[in-house]
Amino acid sequence: KETGEEYFVFDPPLVYDAQGNETVATVALTPVSDGVRMSYALDEAFLAQAVFPVTIDPVTHSTSANKNTEFSCIAEGEDRHYDQGNEDIKVGTFEGKKCVGMLRYLKLAPLESSDTILQAQLCMYPKSSSASKYIGVYPINKDWDKMTVNWANFDPYDEENIGQDAIECQKGSSSSPIVFDVTNLYRRWCMLDEDGNSQNFGVAFHTPLNIPAPNLSLLYSSVASSSRQPVMYLYYVSHA
């Protein structure tokens, strides 16, 4: 941006062929009339030996995740909303109360109707957890407002609010990111219902029902430092 504000960062673009042979593409930036065009140059020796198709797989990191996501945490029996200054989302039992975290991406990838989503992975960073803890990710089925949602008005054990079947359950971690596969749910988010309304309500994090307390994990929220904020990795094929 002209102001120098950073919007996103690209990892070095990984290139691989049908047999898994890998290289890294060279990035070229060329001024054009309406901006700058980015293109990739591939090593000729790699291409000569490659088994097609060859895939270029750049990973983009948003540097403004806190602007693109919203979060909350509802606690059993409480009727007040979650402090949006908290850098963590509580999952499990905290001070004797069950806690359920909530997260929603406000802006989805600008995909074309012809694009195919291969995989969507939600990466959450632990502030406090361990491999002995378990975290389940569940679909939220109903719209919610971060400034008003609470346990009293959004019962997490009501199917109308939050799906009761986990999309995936993962062990916690003391430092490594915890990755959840949310591919099918992300595909649903990108679709409209019969009335033309978005189905993007986000995900909930809570302890699986068969895991006894205490089972508390703290996940970094959208207001944590940029290196610890939630990250969505989206892999797709463009047919444009």
PDB file of C-alpha atoms in Angstrom:
ATOM      1  CA  LYS A   1       0.000   0.000   0.000  1.00  0.00           C
ATOM      2  CA  GLU A   2       1.195   3.564  -0.688  1.00  0.00           C
ATOM      3  CA  THR A   3       1.283   4.322   3.036  1.00  0.00           C
ATOM      4  CA  GLY A   4       3.692   1.449   3.587  1.00  0.00           C
ATOM      5  CA  GLU A   5       1.159  -0.537   5.599  1.00  0.00           C
ATOM      6  CA  GLU A   6       1.731  -4.280   5.261  1.00  0.00           C
ATOM      7  CA  TYR A   7      -1.316  -6.319   4.267  1.00  0.00           C
ATOM      8  CA  PHE A   8       0.072  -9.786   3.646  1.00  0.00           C
ATOM      9  CA  VAL A   9       3.312 -11.737   3.273  1.00  0.00           C
ATOM     10  CA  PHE A  10       4.127 -14.545   0.836  1.00  0.00           C
ATOM     11  CA  ASP A  11       6.231 -17.536   1.786  1.00  0.00           C
ATOM     12  CA  PRO A  12       8.750 -18.574  -0.892  1.00  0.00           C
ATOM     13  CA  PRO A  13       6.522 -20.218  -3.556  1.00  0.00           C
ATOM     14  CA  LEU A  14       6.940 -23.972  -3.361  1.00  0.00           C
ATOM     15  CA  VAL A  15       6.748 -25.861  -6.657  1.00  0.00           C
ATOM     16  CA  TYR A  16       6.180 -29.607  -6.932  1.00  0.00           C
ATOM     17  CA  ASP A  17       5.425 -32.100  -9.665  1.00  0.00           C
ATOM     18  CA  ALA A  18       3.149 -35.157  -9.775  1.00  0.00           C
ATOM     19  CA  GLN A  19       5.826 -37.328  -8.132  1.00  0.00           C
ATOM     20  CA  GLY A  20       6.492 -34.923  -5.274  1.00  0.00           C
ATOM     21  CA  ASN A  21       9.774 -33.505  -6.566  1.00  0.00           C
ATOM     22  CA  GLU A  22      10.153 -29.961  -5.245  1.00  0.00           C
ATOM     23  CA  THR A  23      11.829 -26.666  -6.017  1.00  0.00           C
ATOM     24  CA  VAL A  24      11.205 -22.993  -5.258  1.00  0.00           C
ATOM     25  CA  ALA A  25      10.050 -20.531  -7.923  1.00  0.00           C
ATOM     26  CA  THR A  26      11.705 -17.175  -8.496  1.00  0.00           C
ATOM     27  CA  VAL A  27       9.384 -14.202  -8.004  1.00  0.00           C
ATOM     28  CA  ALA A  28       9.449 -11.328 -10.510  1.00  0.00           C
ATOM     29  CA  LEU A  29       7.656  -7.985 -10.018  1.00  0.00           C
ATOM     30  CA  THR A  30       6.941  -5.972 -13.162  1.00  0.00           C
ATOM     31  CA  PRO A  31       5.409  -2.447 -13.207  1.00  0.00           C
ATOM     32  CA  VAL A  32       2.260  -2.233 -15.345  1.00  0.00           C
ATOM     33  CA  SER A  33      -0.185   0.562 -16.080  1.00  0.00           C
ATOM     34  CA  ASP A  34      -2.530  -0.231 -13.185  1.00  0.00           C
ATOM     35  CA  GLY A  35      -0.039  -1.476 -10.596  1.00  0.00           C
ATOM     36  CA  VAL A  36       2.538  -4.236 -10.345  1.00  0.00           C
ATOM     37  CA  ARG A  37       2.305  -7.692 -11.870  1.00  0.00           C
ATOM     38  CA  MET A  38       3.772 -10.615  -9.952  1.00  0.00           C
ATOM     39  CA  SER A  39       4.938 -13.627 -11.930  1.00  0.00           C
ATOM     40  CA  TYR A  40       6.867 -16.824 -11.220  1.00  0.00           C
ATOM     41  CA  ALA A  41       9.884 -18.176 -13.086  1.00  0.00           C
ATOM     42  CA  LEU A  42      10.637 -21.901 -12.839  1.00  0.00           C
ATOM     43  CA  ASP A  43      14.018 -23.584 -13.074  1.00  0.00           C
ATOM     44  CA  GLU A  44      14.476 -25.017 -16.589  1.00  0.00           C
ATOM     45  CA  ALA A  45      16.397 -28.045 -15.321  1.00  0.00           C
ATOM     46  CA  PHE A  46      13.570 -28.884 -12.907  1.00  0.00           C
ATOM     47  CA  LEU A  47      10.955 -28.559 -15.648  1.00  0.00           C
ATOM     48  CA  ALA A  48      12.933 -30.791 -17.981  1.00  0.00           C
ATOM     49  CA  GLN A  49      12.709 -33.659 -15.467  1.00  0.00           C
ATOM     50  CA  ALA A  50       9.281 -32.840 -13.986  1.00  0.00           C
ATOM     51  CA  VAL A  51       6.265 -35.128 -14.212  1.00  0.00           C
ATOM     52  CA  PHE A  52       3.241 -32.994 -15.014  1.00  0.00           C
ATOM     53  CA  PRO A  53       1.083 -31.488 -13.694  1.00  0.00           C
ATOM     54  CA  VAL A  54       3.402 -29.052 -11.933  1.00  0.00           C
ATOM     55  CA  THR A  55       1.871 -27.066  -9.066  1.00  0.00           C
ATOM     56  CA  ILE A  56       2.944 -23.670  -7.730  1.00  0.00           C
ATOM     57  CA  ASP A  57       1.764 -23.446  -4.151  1.00  0.00           C
ATOM     58  CA  PRO A  58       2.356 -19.998  -2.604  1.00  0.00           C
ATOM     59  CA  VAL A  59       1.277 -19.542   1.028  1.00  0.00           C
ATOM     60  CA  THR A  60      -0.036 -16.109   2.002  1.00  0.00           C
ATOM     61  CA  HIS A  61       0.021 -14.832   5.578  1.00  0.00           C
ATOM     62  CA  SER A  62      -2.319 -11.975   6.440  1.00  0.00           C
ATOM     63  CA  THR A  63      -0.758  -9.355   8.687  1.00  0.00           C
ATOM     64  CA  SER A  64      -4.163  -8.007   9.702  1.00  0.00           C
ATOM     65  CA  ALA A  65      -5.857 -11.135  11.054  1.00  0.00           C
ATOM     66  CA  ASN A  66      -7.352  -9.178  13.937  1.00  0.00           C
ATOM     67  CA  LYS A  67      -9.305  -7.158  11.360  1.00  0.00           C
ATOM     68  CA  ASN A  68     -10.493 -10.273   9.538  1.00  0.00           C
ATOM     69  CA  THR A  69     -11.610 -12.375  12.490  1.00  0.00           C
ATOM     70  CA  GLU A  70     -13.807 -12.049  15.534  1.00  0.00           C
ATOM     71  CA  PHE A  71     -13.871 -14.213  18.634  1.00  0.00           C
ATOM     72  CA  SER A  72     -15.613 -14.833  21.921  1.00  0.00           C
ATOM     73  CA  CYS A  73     -15.672 -17.232  24.828  1.00  0.00           C
ATOM     74  CA  ILE A  74     -18.847 -18.174  26.678  1.00  0.00           C
ATOM     75  CA  ALA A  75     -18.747 -19.536  30.224  1.00  0.00           C
ATOM     76  CA  GLU A  76     -21.305 -21.838  31.818  1.00  0.00           C
ATOM     77  CA  GLY A  77     -24.040 -19.936  33.649  1.00  0.00           C
ATOM     78  CA  GLU A  78     -22.765 -16.471  32.724  1.00  0.00           C
ATOM     79  CA  ASP A  79     -24.838 -13.846  30.923  1.00  0.00           C
ATOM     80  CA  ARG A  80     -22.089 -11.357  30.037  1.00  0.00           C
ATOM     81  CA  HIS A  81     -20.045 -11.102  26.861  1.00  0.00           C
ATOM     82  CA  TYR A  82     -16.318 -11.836  26.640  1.00  0.00           C
ATOM     83  CA  ASP A  83     -13.787  -9.041  27.075  1.00  0.00           C
ATOM     84  CA  GLN A  84     -12.486  -8.324  23.563  1.00  0.00           C
ATOM     85  CA  GLY A  85      -9.142  -7.268  25.009  1.00  0.00           C
ATOM     86  CA  ASN A  86      -8.308 -10.821  26.062  1.00  0.00           C
ATOM     87  CA  GLU A  87      -5.492 -12.340  24.039  1.00  0.00           C
ATOM     88  CA  ASP A  88      -6.680 -15.866  24.784  1.00  0.00           C
ATOM     89  CA  ILE A  89      -9.732 -18.036  24.155  1.00  0.00           C
ATOM     90  CA  LYS A  90     -10.512 -20.434  26.983  1.00  0.00           C
ATOM     91  CA  VAL A  91     -11.440 -24.012  26.090  1.00  0.00           C
ATOM     92  CA  GLY A  92     -12.417 -26.439  28.856  1.00  0.00           C
ATOM     93  CA  THR A  93     -13.096 -25.911  32.540  1.00  0.00           C
ATOM     94  CA  PHE A  94     -11.934 -22.628  34.077  1.00  0.00           C
ATOM     95  CA  GLU A  95     -12.657 -21.764  37.731  1.00  0.00           C
ATOM     96  CA  GLY A  96     -15.222 -24.573  37.851  1.00  0.00           C
ATOM     97  CA  LYS A  97     -17.138 -23.405  34.749  1.00  0.00           C
ATOM     98  CA  LYS A  98     -17.190 -24.977  31.298  1.00  0.00           C
ATOM     99  CA  CYS A  99     -15.875 -22.590  28.657  1.00  0.00           C
ATOM    100  CA  VAL A 100     -16.497 -22.713  24.908  1.00  0.00           C
ATOM    101  CA  GLY A 101     -14.433 -20.620  22.492  1.00  0.00           C
ATOM    102  CA  MET A 102     -15.807 -19.111  19.283  1.00  0.00           C
ATOM    103  CA  LEU A 103     -14.032 -17.814  16.185  1.00  0.00           C
ATOM    104  CA  ARG A 104     -15.209 -16.485  12.825  1.00  0.00           C
ATOM    105  CA  TYR A 105     -13.386 -15.260   9.730  1.00  0.00           C
ATOM    106  CA  LEU A 106     -15.142 -12.119   8.534  1.00  0.00           C
ATOM    107  CA  LYS A 107     -13.503 -12.197   5.104  1.00  0.00           C
ATOM    108  CA  LEU A 108     -13.180 -15.416   3.159  1.00  0.00           C
ATOM    109  CA  ALA A 109     -10.866 -15.960   0.214  1.00  0.00           C
ATOM    110  CA  PRO A 110     -12.180 -14.239  -2.955  1.00  0.00           C
ATOM    111  CA  LEU A 111     -12.691 -17.463  -4.877  1.00  0.00           C
ATOM    112  CA  GLU A 112     -14.297 -17.769  -8.287  1.00  0.00           C
ATOM    113  CA  SER A 113     -17.185 -20.180  -8.835  1.00  0.00           C
ATOM    114  CA  SER A 114     -14.871 -22.326 -10.961  1.00  0.00           C
ATOM    115  CA  ASP A 115     -12.229 -22.667  -8.219  1.00  0.00           C
ATOM    116  CA  THR A 116     -11.926 -25.954  -6.333  1.00  0.00           C
ATOM    117  CA  ILE A 117     -11.104 -25.984  -2.618  1.00  0.00           C
ATOM    118  CA  LEU A 118      -8.726 -28.856  -1.891  1.00  0.00           C
ATOM    119  CA  GLN A 119      -8.152 -28.295   1.816  1.00  0.00           C
ATOM    120  CA  ALA A 120      -8.706 -25.704   4.534  1.00  0.00           C
ATOM    121  CA  GLN A 121      -6.684 -25.893   7.749  1.00  0.00           C
ATOM    122  CA  LEU A 122      -7.276 -23.731  10.797  1.00  0.00           C
ATOM    123  CA  CYS A 123      -4.081 -23.189  12.765  1.00  0.00           C
ATOM    124  CA  MET A 124      -4.432 -22.143  16.416  1.00  0.00           C
ATOM    125  CA  TYR A 125      -1.496 -21.291  18.657  1.00  0.00           C
ATOM    126  CA  PRO A 126      -1.557 -22.436  22.304  1.00  0.00           C
ATOM    127  CA  LYS A 127      -0.969 -19.966  25.104  1.00  0.00           C
ATOM    128  CA  SER A 128      -1.329 -22.752  27.642  1.00  0.00           C
ATOM    129  CA  SER A 129      -2.027 -26.408  26.892  1.00  0.00           C
ATOM    130  CA  SER A 130      -0.338 -29.808  26.734  1.00  0.00           C
ATOM    131  CA  ALA A 131      -0.549 -33.117  24.894  1.00  0.00           C
ATOM    132  CA  SER A 132      -2.707 -34.462  27.728  1.00  0.00           C
ATOM    133  CA  LYS A 133      -5.475 -31.993  26.838  1.00  0.00           C
ATOM    134  CA  TYR A 134      -8.038 -32.464  24.080  1.00  0.00           C
ATOM    135  CA  ILE A 135      -9.702 -29.795  21.953  1.00  0.00           C
ATOM    136  CA  GLY A 136     -12.644 -30.364  19.635  1.00  0.00           C
ATOM    137  CA  VAL A 137     -13.661 -28.001  16.835  1.00  0.00           C
ATOM    138  CA  TYR A 138     -17.380 -27.799  16.044  1.00  0.00           C
ATOM    139  CA  PRO A 139     -19.488 -25.967  13.435  1.00  0.00           C
ATOM    140  CA  ILE A 140     -21.480 -22.946  14.611  1.00  0.00           C
ATOM    141  CA  ASN A 141     -24.905 -23.135  12.980  1.00  0.00           C
ATOM    142  CA  LYS A 142     -26.357 -19.753  13.855  1.00  0.00           C
ATOM    143  CA  ASP A 143     -25.305 -16.120  13.626  1.00  0.00           C
ATOM    144  CA  TRP A 144     -23.852 -14.494  16.755  1.00  0.00           C
ATOM    145  CA  ASP A 145     -22.606 -11.113  17.933  1.00  0.00           C
ATOM    146  CA  LYS A 146     -19.312 -10.950  19.819  1.00  0.00           C
ATOM    147  CA  MET A 147     -20.619  -8.074  21.951  1.00  0.00           C
ATOM    148  CA  THR A 148     -23.752  -9.867  23.163  1.00  0.00           C
ATOM    149  CA  VAL A 149     -23.227 -13.628  22.882  1.00  0.00           C
ATOM    150  CA  ASN A 150     -23.116 -15.541  26.165  1.00  0.00           C
ATOM    151  CA  TRP A 151     -24.017 -18.943  27.608  1.00  0.00           C
ATOM    152  CA  ALA A 152     -27.513 -17.823  28.577  1.00  0.00           C
ATOM    153  CA  ASN A 153     -28.531 -16.749  25.066  1.00  0.00           C
ATOM    154  CA  PHE A 154     -26.398 -19.195  23.038  1.00  0.00           C
ATOM    155  CA  ASP A 155     -26.467 -22.619  24.695  1.00  0.00           C
ATOM    156  CA  PRO A 156     -23.499 -24.484  23.156  1.00  0.00           C
ATOM    157  CA  TYR A 157     -25.231 -27.832  23.680  1.00  0.00           C
ATOM    158  CA  ASP A 158     -28.196 -26.816  21.512  1.00  0.00           C
ATOM    159  CA  GLU A 159     -27.804 -28.183  17.969  1.00  0.00           C
ATOM    160  CA  GLU A 160     -29.442 -25.058  16.552  1.00  0.00           C
ATOM    161  CA  ASN A 161     -26.537 -23.011  17.890  1.00  0.00           C
ATOM    162  CA  ILE A 162     -23.531 -25.329  17.643  1.00  0.00           C
ATOM    163  CA  GLY A 163     -23.255 -28.713  15.953  1.00  0.00           C
ATOM    164  CA  GLN A 164     -22.798 -31.534  18.445  1.00  0.00           C
ATOM    165  CA  ASP A 165     -20.600 -33.687  16.200  1.00  0.00           C
ATOM    166  CA  ALA A 166     -16.979 -32.591  16.212  1.00  0.00           C
ATOM    167  CA  ILE A 167     -15.372 -31.775  12.888  1.00  0.00           C
ATOM    168  CA  GLU A 168     -12.094 -32.895  14.376  1.00  0.00           C
ATOM    169  CA  CYS A 169     -10.483 -33.400  17.789  1.00  0.00           C
ATOM    170  CA  GLN A 170      -6.822 -32.764  18.449  1.00  0.00           C
ATOM    171  CA  LYS A 171      -4.475 -33.097  21.375  1.00  0.00           C
ATOM    172  CA  GLY A 172      -3.262 -29.847  22.840  1.00  0.00           C
ATOM    173  CA  SER A 173       0.312 -28.663  22.656  1.00  0.00           C
ATOM    174  CA  SER A 174       2.597 -26.667  24.898  1.00  0.00           C
ATOM    175  CA  SER A 175       4.117 -24.683  22.024  1.00  0.00           C
ATOM    176  CA  SER A 176       3.485 -26.130  18.550  1.00  0.00           C
ATOM    177  CA  PRO A 177       0.476 -24.863  16.591  1.00  0.00           C
ATOM    178  CA  ILE A 178      -2.659 -27.021  16.700  1.00  0.00           C
ATOM    179  CA  VAL A 179      -4.064 -27.643  13.228  1.00  0.00           C
ATOM    180  CA  PHE A 180      -7.696 -28.543  12.486  1.00  0.00           C
ATOM    181  CA  ASP A 181      -8.947 -29.717   9.091  1.00  0.00           C
ATOM    182  CA  VAL A 182     -12.074 -27.642   8.347  1.00  0.00           C
ATOM    183  CA  THR A 183     -12.237 -28.261   4.594  1.00  0.00           C
ATOM    184  CA  ASN A 184     -15.899 -29.239   4.308  1.00  0.00           C
ATOM    185  CA  LEU A 185     -16.984 -26.477   6.650  1.00  0.00           C
ATOM    186  CA  TYR A 186     -15.039 -23.844   4.708  1.00  0.00           C
ATOM    187  CA  ARG A 187     -16.736 -25.029   1.513  1.00  0.00           C
ATOM    188  CA  ARG A 188     -20.081 -24.500   3.242  1.00  0.00           C
ATOM    189  CA  TRP A 189     -19.070 -21.016   4.330  1.00  0.00           C
ATOM    190  CA  CYS A 190     -18.468 -20.099   0.689  1.00  0.00           C
ATOM    191  CA  MET A 191     -22.029 -21.052  -0.287  1.00  0.00           C
ATOM    192  CA  LEU A 192     -25.290 -19.142   0.177  1.00  0.00           C
ATOM    193  CA  ASP A 193     -28.516 -20.694   1.420  1.00  0.00           C
ATOM    194  CA  GLU A 194     -31.713 -20.755  -0.650  1.00  0.00           C
ATOM    195  CA  ASP A 195     -32.491 -17.202   0.483  1.00  0.00           C
ATOM    196  CA  GLY A 196     -29.079 -15.916  -0.539  1.00  0.00           C
ATOM    197  CA  ASN A 197     -27.734 -15.638   3.016  1.00  0.00           C
ATOM    198  CA  SER A 198     -24.192 -16.494   4.091  1.00  0.00           C
ATOM    199  CA  GLN A 199     -23.604 -19.669   6.092  1.00  0.00           C
ATOM    200  CA  ASN A 200     -20.350 -18.378   7.543  1.00  0.00           C
ATOM    201  CA  PHE A 201     -20.923 -18.566  11.306  1.00  0.00           C
ATOM    202  CA  GLY A 202     -17.460 -19.769  12.307  1.00  0.00           C
ATOM    203  CA  VAL A 203     -16.285 -22.533  14.624  1.00  0.00           C
ATOM    204  CA  ALA A 204     -16.549 -23.370  18.306  1.00  0.00           C
ATOM    205  CA  PHE A 205     -13.843 -24.969  20.446  1.00  0.00           C
ATOM    206  CA  HIS A 206     -14.745 -27.065  23.434  1.00  0.00           C
ATOM    207  CA  THR A 207     -13.790 -30.184  25.301  1.00  0.00           C
ATOM    208  CA  PRO A 208     -15.185 -33.395  23.761  1.00  0.00           C
ATOM    209  CA  LEU A 209     -18.004 -34.790  25.890  1.00  0.00           C
ATOM    210  CA  ASN A 210     -16.129 -37.999  26.751  1.00  0.00           C
ATOM    211  CA  ILE A 211     -13.126 -36.121  28.196  1.00  0.00           C
ATOM    212  CA  PRO A 212     -13.370 -35.488  31.962  1.00  0.00           C
ATOM    213  CA  ALA A 213     -12.475 -32.209  33.649  1.00  0.00           C
ATOM    214  CA  PRO A 214     -10.079 -30.583  34.250  1.00  0.00           C
ATOM    215  CA  ASN A 215      -9.165 -30.119  30.607  1.00  0.00           C
ATOM    216  CA  LEU A 216      -8.317 -26.446  30.159  1.00  0.00           C
ATOM    217  CA  SER A 217      -6.451 -25.039  27.171  1.00  0.00           C
ATOM    218  CA  LEU A 218      -5.860 -21.388  26.319  1.00  0.00           C
ATOM    219  CA  LEU A 219      -5.644 -20.545  22.609  1.00  0.00           C
ATOM    220  CA  TYR A 220      -4.340 -17.220  21.370  1.00  0.00           C
ATOM    221  CA  SER A 221      -7.077 -14.942  20.032  1.00  0.00           C
ATOM    222  CA  SER A 222      -7.166 -12.368  17.243  1.00  0.00           C
ATOM    223  CA  VAL A 223      -5.683  -9.630  19.460  1.00  0.00           C
ATOM    224  CA  ALA A 224      -2.505 -11.565  20.258  1.00  0.00           C
ATOM    225  CA  SER A 225       0.760 -10.666  18.537  1.00  0.00           C
ATOM    226  CA  SER A 226       0.660 -11.209  14.780  1.00  0.00           C
ATOM    227  CA  SER A 227       2.853 -14.322  14.999  1.00  0.00           C
ATOM    228  CA  ARG A 228       0.347 -15.995  17.344  1.00  0.00           C
ATOM    229  CA  GLN A 229      -2.992 -15.032  15.827  1.00  0.00           C
ATOM    230  CA  PRO A 230      -5.256 -17.689  14.257  1.00  0.00           C
ATOM    231  CA  VAL A 231      -4.242 -18.598  10.698  1.00  0.00           C
ATOM    232  CA  MET A 232      -6.330 -20.209   7.954  1.00  0.00           C
ATOM    233  CA  TYR A 233      -4.404 -22.141   5.316  1.00  0.00           C
ATOM    234  CA  LEU A 234      -6.469 -22.561   2.158  1.00  0.00           C
ATOM    235  CA  TYR A 235      -5.372 -24.828  -0.679  1.00  0.00           C
ATOM    236  CA  TYR A 236      -7.325 -24.519  -3.891  1.00  0.00           C
ATOM    237  CA  VAL A 237      -7.058 -24.942  -7.642  1.00  0.00           C
ATOM    238  CA  SER A 238      -7.972 -22.050  -9.915  1.00  0.00           C
ATOM    239  CA  HIS A 239      -9.513 -23.098 -13.227  1.00  0.00           C
ATOM    240  CA  ALA A 240      -9.712 -19.539 -14.565  1.00  0.00           C
TER     241      ALA A 240
END
